[in-house]
Short mmCIF file of C-alpha atoms and ligand atoms in Angstrom, two decimals:
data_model
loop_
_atom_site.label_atom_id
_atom_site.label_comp_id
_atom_site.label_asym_id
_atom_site.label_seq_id
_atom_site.Cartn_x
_atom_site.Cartn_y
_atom_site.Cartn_z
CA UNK A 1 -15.45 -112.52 -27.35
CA UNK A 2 -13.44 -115.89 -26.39
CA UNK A 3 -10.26 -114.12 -24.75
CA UNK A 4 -7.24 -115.96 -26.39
CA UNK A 5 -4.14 -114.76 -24.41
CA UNK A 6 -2.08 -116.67 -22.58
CA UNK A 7 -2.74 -115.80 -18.58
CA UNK A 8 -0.40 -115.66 -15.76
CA UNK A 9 -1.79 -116.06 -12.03
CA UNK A 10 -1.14 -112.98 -10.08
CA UNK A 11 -1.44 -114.21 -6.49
CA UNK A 12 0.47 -112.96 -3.84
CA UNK A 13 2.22 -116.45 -3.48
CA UNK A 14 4.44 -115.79 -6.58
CA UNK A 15 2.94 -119.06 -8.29
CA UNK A 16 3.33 -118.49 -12.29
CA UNK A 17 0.50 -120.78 -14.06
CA UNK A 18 0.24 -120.49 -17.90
CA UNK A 19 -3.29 -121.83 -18.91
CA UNK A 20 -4.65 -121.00 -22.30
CA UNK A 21 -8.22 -119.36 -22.39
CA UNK A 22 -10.56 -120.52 -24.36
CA UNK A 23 -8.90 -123.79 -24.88
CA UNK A 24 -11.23 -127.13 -24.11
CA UNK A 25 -9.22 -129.49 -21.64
CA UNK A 26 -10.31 -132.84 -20.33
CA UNK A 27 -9.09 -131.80 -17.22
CA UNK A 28 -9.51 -133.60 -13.72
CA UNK A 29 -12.95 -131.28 -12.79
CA UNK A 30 -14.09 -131.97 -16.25
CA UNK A 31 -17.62 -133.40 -16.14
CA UNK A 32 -17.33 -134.03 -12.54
CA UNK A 33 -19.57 -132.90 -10.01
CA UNK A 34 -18.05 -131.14 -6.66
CA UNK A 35 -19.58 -133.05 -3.85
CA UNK A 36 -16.67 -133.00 -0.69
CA UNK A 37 -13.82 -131.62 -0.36
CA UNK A 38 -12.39 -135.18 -0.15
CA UNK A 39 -12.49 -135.21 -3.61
CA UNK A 40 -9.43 -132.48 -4.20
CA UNK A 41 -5.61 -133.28 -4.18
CA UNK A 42 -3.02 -130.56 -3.08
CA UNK A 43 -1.91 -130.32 -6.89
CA UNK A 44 -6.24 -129.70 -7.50
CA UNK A 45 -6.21 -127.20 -5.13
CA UNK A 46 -3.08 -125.85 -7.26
CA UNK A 47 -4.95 -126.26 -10.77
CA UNK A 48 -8.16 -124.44 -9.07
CA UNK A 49 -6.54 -121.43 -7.94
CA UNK A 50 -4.54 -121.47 -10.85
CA UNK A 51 -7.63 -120.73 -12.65
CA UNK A 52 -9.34 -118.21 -10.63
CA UNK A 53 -6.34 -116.08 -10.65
CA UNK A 54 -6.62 -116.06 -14.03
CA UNK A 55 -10.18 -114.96 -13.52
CA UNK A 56 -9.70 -112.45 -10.80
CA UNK A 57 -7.17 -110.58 -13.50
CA UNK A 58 -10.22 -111.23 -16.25
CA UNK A 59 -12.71 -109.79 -14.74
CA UNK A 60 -10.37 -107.18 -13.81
CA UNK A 61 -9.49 -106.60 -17.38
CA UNK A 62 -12.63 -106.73 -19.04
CA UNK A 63 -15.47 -107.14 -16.40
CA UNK A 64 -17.45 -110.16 -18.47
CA UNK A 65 -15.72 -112.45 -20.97
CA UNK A 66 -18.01 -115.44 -23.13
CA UNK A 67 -15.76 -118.26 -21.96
CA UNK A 68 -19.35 -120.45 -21.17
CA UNK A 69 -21.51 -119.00 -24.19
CA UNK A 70 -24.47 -121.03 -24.41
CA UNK A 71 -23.89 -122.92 -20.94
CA UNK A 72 -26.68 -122.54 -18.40
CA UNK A 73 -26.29 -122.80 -15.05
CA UNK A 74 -29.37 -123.99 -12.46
CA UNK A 75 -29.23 -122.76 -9.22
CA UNK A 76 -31.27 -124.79 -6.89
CA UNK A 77 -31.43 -123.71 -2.99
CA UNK A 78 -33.64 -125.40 -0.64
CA UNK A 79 -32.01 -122.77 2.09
CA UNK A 80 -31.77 -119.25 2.23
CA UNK A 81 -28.50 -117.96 0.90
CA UNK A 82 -27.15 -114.46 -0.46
CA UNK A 83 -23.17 -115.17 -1.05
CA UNK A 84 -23.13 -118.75 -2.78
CA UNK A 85 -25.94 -118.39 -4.77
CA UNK A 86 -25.21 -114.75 -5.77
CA UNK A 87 -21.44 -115.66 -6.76
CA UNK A 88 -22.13 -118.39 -8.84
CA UNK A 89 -24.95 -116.46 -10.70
CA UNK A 90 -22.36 -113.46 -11.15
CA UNK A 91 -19.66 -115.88 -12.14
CA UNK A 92 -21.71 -117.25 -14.76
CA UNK A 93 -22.96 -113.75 -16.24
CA UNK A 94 -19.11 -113.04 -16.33
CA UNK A 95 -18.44 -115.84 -18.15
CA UNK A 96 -20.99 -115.07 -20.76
CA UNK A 97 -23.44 -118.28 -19.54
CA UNK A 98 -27.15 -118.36 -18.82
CA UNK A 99 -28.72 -118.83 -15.81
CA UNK A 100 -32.33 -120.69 -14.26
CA UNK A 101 -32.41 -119.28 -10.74
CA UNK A 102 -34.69 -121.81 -8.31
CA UNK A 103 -33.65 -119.51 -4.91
CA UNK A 104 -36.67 -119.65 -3.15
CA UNK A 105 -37.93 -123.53 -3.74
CA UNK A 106 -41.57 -122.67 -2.09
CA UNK A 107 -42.01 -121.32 -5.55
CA UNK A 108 -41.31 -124.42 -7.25
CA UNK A 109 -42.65 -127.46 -7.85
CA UNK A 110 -41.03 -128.57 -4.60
CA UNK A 111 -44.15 -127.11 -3.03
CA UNK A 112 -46.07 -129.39 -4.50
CA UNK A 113 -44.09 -132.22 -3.15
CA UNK A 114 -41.52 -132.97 -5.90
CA UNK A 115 -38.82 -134.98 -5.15
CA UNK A 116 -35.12 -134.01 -4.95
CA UNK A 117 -34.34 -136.56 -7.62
CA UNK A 118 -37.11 -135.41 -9.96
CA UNK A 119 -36.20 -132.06 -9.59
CA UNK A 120 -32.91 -132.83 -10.61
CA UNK A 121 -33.61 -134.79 -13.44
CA UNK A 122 -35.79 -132.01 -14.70
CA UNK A 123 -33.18 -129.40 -14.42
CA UNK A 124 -30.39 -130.72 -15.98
CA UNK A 125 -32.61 -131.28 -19.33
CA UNK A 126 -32.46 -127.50 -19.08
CA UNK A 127 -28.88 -127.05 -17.74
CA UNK A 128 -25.81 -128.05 -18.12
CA UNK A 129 -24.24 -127.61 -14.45
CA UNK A 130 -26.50 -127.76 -11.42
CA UNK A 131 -25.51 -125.88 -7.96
CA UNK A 132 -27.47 -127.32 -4.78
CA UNK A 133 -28.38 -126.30 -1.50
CA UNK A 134 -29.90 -128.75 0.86
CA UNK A 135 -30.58 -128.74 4.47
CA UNK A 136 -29.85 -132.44 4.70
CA UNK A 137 -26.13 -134.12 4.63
CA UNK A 138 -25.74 -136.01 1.48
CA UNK A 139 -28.55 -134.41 -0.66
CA UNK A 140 -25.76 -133.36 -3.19
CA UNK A 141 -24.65 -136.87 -3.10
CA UNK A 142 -27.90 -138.42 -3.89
CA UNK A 143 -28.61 -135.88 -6.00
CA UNK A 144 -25.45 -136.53 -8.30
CA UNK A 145 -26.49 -140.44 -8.36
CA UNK A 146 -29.78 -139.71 -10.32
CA UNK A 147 -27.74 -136.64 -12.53
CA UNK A 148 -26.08 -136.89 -15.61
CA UNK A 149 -25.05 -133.29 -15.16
CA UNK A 150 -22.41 -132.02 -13.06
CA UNK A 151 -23.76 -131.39 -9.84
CA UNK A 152 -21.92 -128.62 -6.98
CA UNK A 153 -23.12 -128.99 -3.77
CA UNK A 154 -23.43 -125.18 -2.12
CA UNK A 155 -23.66 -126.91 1.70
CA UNK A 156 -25.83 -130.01 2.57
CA UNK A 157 -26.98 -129.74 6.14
CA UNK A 158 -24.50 -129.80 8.87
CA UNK A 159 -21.91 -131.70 6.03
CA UNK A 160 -20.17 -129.66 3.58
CA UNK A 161 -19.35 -126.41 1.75
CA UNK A 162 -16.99 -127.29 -0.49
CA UNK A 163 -16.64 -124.14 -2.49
CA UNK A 164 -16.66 -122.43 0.49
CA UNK A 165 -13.78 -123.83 1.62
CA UNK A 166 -12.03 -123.67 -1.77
CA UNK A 167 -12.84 -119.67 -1.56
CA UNK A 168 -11.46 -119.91 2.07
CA UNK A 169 -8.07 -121.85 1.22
CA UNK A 170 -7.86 -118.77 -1.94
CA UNK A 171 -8.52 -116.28 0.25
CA UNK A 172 -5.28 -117.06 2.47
CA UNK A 173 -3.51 -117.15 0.11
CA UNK A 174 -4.36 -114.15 -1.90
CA UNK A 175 -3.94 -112.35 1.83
CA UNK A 176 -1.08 -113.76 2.98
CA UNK A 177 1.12 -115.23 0.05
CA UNK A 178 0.85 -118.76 1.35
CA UNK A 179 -0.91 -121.51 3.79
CA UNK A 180 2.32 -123.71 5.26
CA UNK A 181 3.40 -123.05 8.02
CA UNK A 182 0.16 -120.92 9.45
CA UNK A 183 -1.71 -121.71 12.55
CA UNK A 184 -5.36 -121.21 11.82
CA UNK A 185 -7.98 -121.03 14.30
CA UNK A 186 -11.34 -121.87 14.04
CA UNK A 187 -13.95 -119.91 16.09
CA UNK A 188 -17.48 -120.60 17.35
CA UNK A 189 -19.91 -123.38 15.74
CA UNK A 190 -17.81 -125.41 15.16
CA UNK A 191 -20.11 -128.68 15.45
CA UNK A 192 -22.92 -127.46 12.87
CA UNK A 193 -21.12 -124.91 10.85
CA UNK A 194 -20.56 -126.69 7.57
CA UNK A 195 -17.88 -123.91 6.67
CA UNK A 196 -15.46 -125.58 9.14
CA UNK A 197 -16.13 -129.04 8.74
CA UNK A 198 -15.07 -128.36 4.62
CA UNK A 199 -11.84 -125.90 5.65
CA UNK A 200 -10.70 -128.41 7.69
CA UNK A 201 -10.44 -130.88 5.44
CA UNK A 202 -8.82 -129.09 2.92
CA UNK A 203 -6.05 -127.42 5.48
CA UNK A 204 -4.71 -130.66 6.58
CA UNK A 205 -3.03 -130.99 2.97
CA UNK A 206 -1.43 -128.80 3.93
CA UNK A 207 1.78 -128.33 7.27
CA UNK A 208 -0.74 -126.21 9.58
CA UNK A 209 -1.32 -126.20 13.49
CA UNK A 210 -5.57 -125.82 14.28
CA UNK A 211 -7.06 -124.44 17.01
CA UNK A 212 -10.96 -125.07 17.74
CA UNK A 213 -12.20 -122.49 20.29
CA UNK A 214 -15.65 -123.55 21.02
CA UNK A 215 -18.39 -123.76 23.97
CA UNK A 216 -18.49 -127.23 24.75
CA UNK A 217 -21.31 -128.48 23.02
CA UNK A 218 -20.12 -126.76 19.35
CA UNK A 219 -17.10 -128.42 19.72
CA UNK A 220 -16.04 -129.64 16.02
CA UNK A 221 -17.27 -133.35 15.34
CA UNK A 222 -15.12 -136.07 16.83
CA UNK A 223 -15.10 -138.14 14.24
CA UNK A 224 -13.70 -134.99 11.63
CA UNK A 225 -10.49 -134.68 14.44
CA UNK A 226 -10.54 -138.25 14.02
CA UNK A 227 -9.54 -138.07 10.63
CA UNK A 228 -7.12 -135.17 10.54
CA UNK A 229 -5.24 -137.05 13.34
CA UNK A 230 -4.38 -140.23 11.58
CA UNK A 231 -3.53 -138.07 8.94
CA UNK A 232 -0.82 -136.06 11.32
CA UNK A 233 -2.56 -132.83 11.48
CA UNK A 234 -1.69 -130.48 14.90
CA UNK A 235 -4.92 -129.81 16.59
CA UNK A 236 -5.83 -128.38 19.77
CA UNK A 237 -9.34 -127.32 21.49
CA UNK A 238 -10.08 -124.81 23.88
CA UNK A 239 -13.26 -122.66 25.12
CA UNK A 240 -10.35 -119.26 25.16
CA UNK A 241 -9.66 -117.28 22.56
CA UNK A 242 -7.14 -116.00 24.44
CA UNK A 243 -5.60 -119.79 24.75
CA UNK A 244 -4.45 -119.46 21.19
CA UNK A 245 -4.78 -115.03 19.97
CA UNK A 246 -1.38 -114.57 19.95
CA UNK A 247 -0.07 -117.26 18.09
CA UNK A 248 -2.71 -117.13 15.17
CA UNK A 249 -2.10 -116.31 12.00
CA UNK A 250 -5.49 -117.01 10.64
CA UNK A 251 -8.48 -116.16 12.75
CA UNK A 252 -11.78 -117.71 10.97
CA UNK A 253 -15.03 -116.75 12.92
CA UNK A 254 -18.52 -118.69 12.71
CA UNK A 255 -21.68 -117.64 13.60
CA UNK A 256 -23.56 -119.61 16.51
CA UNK A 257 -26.29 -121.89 13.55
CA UNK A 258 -29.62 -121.01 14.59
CA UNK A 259 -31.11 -122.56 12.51
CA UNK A 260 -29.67 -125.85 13.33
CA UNK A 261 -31.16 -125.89 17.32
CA UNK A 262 -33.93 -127.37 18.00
CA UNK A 263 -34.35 -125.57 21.51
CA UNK A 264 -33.97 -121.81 20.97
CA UNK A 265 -33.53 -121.82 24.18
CA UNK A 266 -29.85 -123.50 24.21
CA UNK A 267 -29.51 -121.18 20.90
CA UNK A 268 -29.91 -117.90 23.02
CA UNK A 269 -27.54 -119.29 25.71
CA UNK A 270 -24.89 -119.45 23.30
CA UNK A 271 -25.60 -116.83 20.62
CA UNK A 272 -22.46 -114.58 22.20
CA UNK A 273 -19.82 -116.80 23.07
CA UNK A 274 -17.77 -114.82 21.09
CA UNK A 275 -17.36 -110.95 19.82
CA UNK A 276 -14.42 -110.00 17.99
CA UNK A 277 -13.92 -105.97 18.94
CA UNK A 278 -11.28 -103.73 18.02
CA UNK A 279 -10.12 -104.91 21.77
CA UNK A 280 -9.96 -108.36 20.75
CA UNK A 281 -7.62 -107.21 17.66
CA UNK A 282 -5.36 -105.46 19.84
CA UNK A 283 -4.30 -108.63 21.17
CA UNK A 284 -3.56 -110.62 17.92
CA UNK A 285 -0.95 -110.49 15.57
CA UNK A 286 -0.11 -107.29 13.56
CA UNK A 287 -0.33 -109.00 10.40
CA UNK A 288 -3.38 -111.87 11.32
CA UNK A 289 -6.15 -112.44 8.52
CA UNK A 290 -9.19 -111.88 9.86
CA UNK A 291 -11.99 -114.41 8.36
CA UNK A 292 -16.06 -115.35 8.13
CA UNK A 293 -17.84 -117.10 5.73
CA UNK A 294 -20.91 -114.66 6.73
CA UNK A 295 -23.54 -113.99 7.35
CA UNK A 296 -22.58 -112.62 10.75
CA UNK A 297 -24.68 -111.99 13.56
CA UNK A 298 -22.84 -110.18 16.00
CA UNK A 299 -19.92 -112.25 16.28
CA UNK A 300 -17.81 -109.45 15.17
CA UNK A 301 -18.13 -106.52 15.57
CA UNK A 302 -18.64 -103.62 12.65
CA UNK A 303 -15.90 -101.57 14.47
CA UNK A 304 -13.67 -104.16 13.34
CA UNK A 305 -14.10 -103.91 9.62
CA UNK A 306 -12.31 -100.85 9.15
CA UNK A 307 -9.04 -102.86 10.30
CA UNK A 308 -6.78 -103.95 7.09
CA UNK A 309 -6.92 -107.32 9.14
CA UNK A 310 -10.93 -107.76 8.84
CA UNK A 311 -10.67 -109.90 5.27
CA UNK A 312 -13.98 -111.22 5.36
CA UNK A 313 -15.66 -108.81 2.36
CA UNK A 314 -12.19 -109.28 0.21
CA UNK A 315 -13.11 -113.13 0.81
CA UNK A 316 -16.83 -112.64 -0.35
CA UNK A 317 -15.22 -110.97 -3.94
CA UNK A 318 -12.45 -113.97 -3.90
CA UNK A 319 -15.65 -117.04 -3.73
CA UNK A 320 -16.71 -115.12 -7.44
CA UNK A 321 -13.37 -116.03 -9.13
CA UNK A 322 -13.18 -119.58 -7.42
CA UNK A 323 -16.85 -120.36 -8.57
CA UNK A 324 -16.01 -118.87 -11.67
CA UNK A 325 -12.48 -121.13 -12.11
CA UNK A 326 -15.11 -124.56 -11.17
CA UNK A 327 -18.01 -123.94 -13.64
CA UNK A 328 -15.10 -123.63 -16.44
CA UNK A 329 -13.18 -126.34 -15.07
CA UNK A 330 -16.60 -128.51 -14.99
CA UNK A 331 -18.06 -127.43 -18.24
CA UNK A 332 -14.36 -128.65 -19.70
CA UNK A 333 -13.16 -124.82 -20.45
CA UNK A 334 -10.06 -124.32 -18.21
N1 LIG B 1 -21.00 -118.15 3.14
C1 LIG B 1 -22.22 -118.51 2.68
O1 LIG B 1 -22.49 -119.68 2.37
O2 LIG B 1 -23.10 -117.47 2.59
P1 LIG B 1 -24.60 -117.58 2.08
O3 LIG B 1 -25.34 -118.45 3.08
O4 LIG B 1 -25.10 -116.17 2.04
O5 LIG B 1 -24.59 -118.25 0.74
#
């Protein structure tokens, strides 16, 4: 069934969208691959969550819909993941679409020594929308030069997670109405966690204060507070949480990226900067969002989740109706 009612957003932040299901628009994703979050204006951002509200009251409705009948999605990760490459299977089940998971690319022809462009080039004569997850920085980029396919990067290296951020940016504000005005503070890796680097980027469209609270040496990349300077943004870096609890309205934790040391040593040294406890909470605001990408890894603490502030399994459901609001807005149907 191709829904054909006429959907209102139901976010917190009162916005009232009309969209059409069903409908084919040339709109601005349309045929485009999702590379940075450079790519999005504030009135994208506005189109994008638009649409996933629209999905969120869907899939509410009616669990599965056949908005993408006959699209297949590939889902090609290099790196382990169980959020991004779970969501954007689900999303694509709920939008009635087919799916080629590549999740573990030992088993592929990778193993063999295929190339990344090769790869590519053989899965989009499969697929029509190709999701990517690369240890190196600008795989999604290169890959998208040899596609002819949309390609969504799901985090390239120490670079970006675009949809991750786009889930992020939802999730605020689904929790808390809106995003001007907040002060949102970033904690832990923030030099290799990818998260960060993409949320970042899409805050400063919008009037925010950012805090880093970092060790020293995951301090967020220079140039990246570079960039958000010259564009006006309020940032401030500390080592203490306690520097900036009290005045935060959105708390987003990392976890410390083993995977991204090369001396396990330094790794271990760092590994518990940070621990948000019920302590920790006691401290912050009474009506603070509490965020993580996850995985975690003891950077807060389970203790915590039972606290109406922890957000961060809300957030996992919210990535679904983003991811599934991009593959309709890619494949043309939103
Ligand atoms: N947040 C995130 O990217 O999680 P996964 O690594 O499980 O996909």
């Amino acid at each position: 069934m191709i829904p054909t009612l006429i959907a209102q957003t139901n976010g917190r932040n009162g916005r009232a969208a009309y969209l059409p299901f069903g409908e084919k628009r040339d709109g601005a994703l349309f045929n485009q691959s999702i590379l940075s979050v450079k790519q999005f204006s504030r009135a994208d951002l506005e189109h994008i969550f638009a649409v996933a509200g629209e999905m969120r009251m869907m899939v509410e409705r009616v669990g599965s819909f056949d908005l993408l009948n006959g699209k297949i999605l590939a889902v090609l990760f290099y790196e382990p993941s169980t959020r991004t490459s779970s969501s954007f299977i689900a999303a694509m089940q709920r939008l009635g679409g087919g799916f080629i998971p590549i999740n573990e690319v030992k088993y592929s022809s990778v193993a063999k020594g295929e190339s990344l462009p090769d790869t590519i080039r053989t899965l989009e004569a499969y697929a029509d929308v190709i999701v990517l997850r690369h240890p190196e920085t600008g795989a999604a980029a290169l890959a998208a030069q040899y596609a002819r396919k949309p390609i969504i990067n799901a985090g390239d290296g120490v670079g970006e997670h675009p949809t991750q951020a786009l889930l992020d940016l939802f999730t605020i504000l689904e929790e808390r109405g809106g995003i001007d005005g907040a002060t949102v503070t970033m904690l832990g890796d923030l030099k290799y966690g990818r998260t960060v680097h993409s949320l970042a980027r899409l805050l400063s469209l919008h009037n925010v204060k950012l805090n880093y609270v970092s060790p020293d040496v995951l301090r967020m990349p220079r140039e990246l507070a570079a960039e958000l300077d010259a564009r006006g943004v309020r940032q401030f870096q500390t080592e203490s949480l306690d520097d900036v609890l009290d005045e935060t309205d959105v708390l987003y934790v990392t976890r410390i990226q083993k995977e991204r040391f090369a001396n396990l040593d330094e790794y271990a040294a760092l590994k518990d900067s940070y621990i948000i406890t019920p302590a920790t909470l006691t401290r912050a605001r009474a009506d603070m969002t509490l965020m993580h990408p996850l995985p975690r890894v003891g950077e807060i603490s389970p203790t915590v989740d039972s606290d109406p502030r922890a957000a961060y399994f809300r957030q996992v459901e919210y990535g679904m109706y983003v991811r599934m609001a991009l593959l309709a807005m890619v494949l043309g149907k939103a």
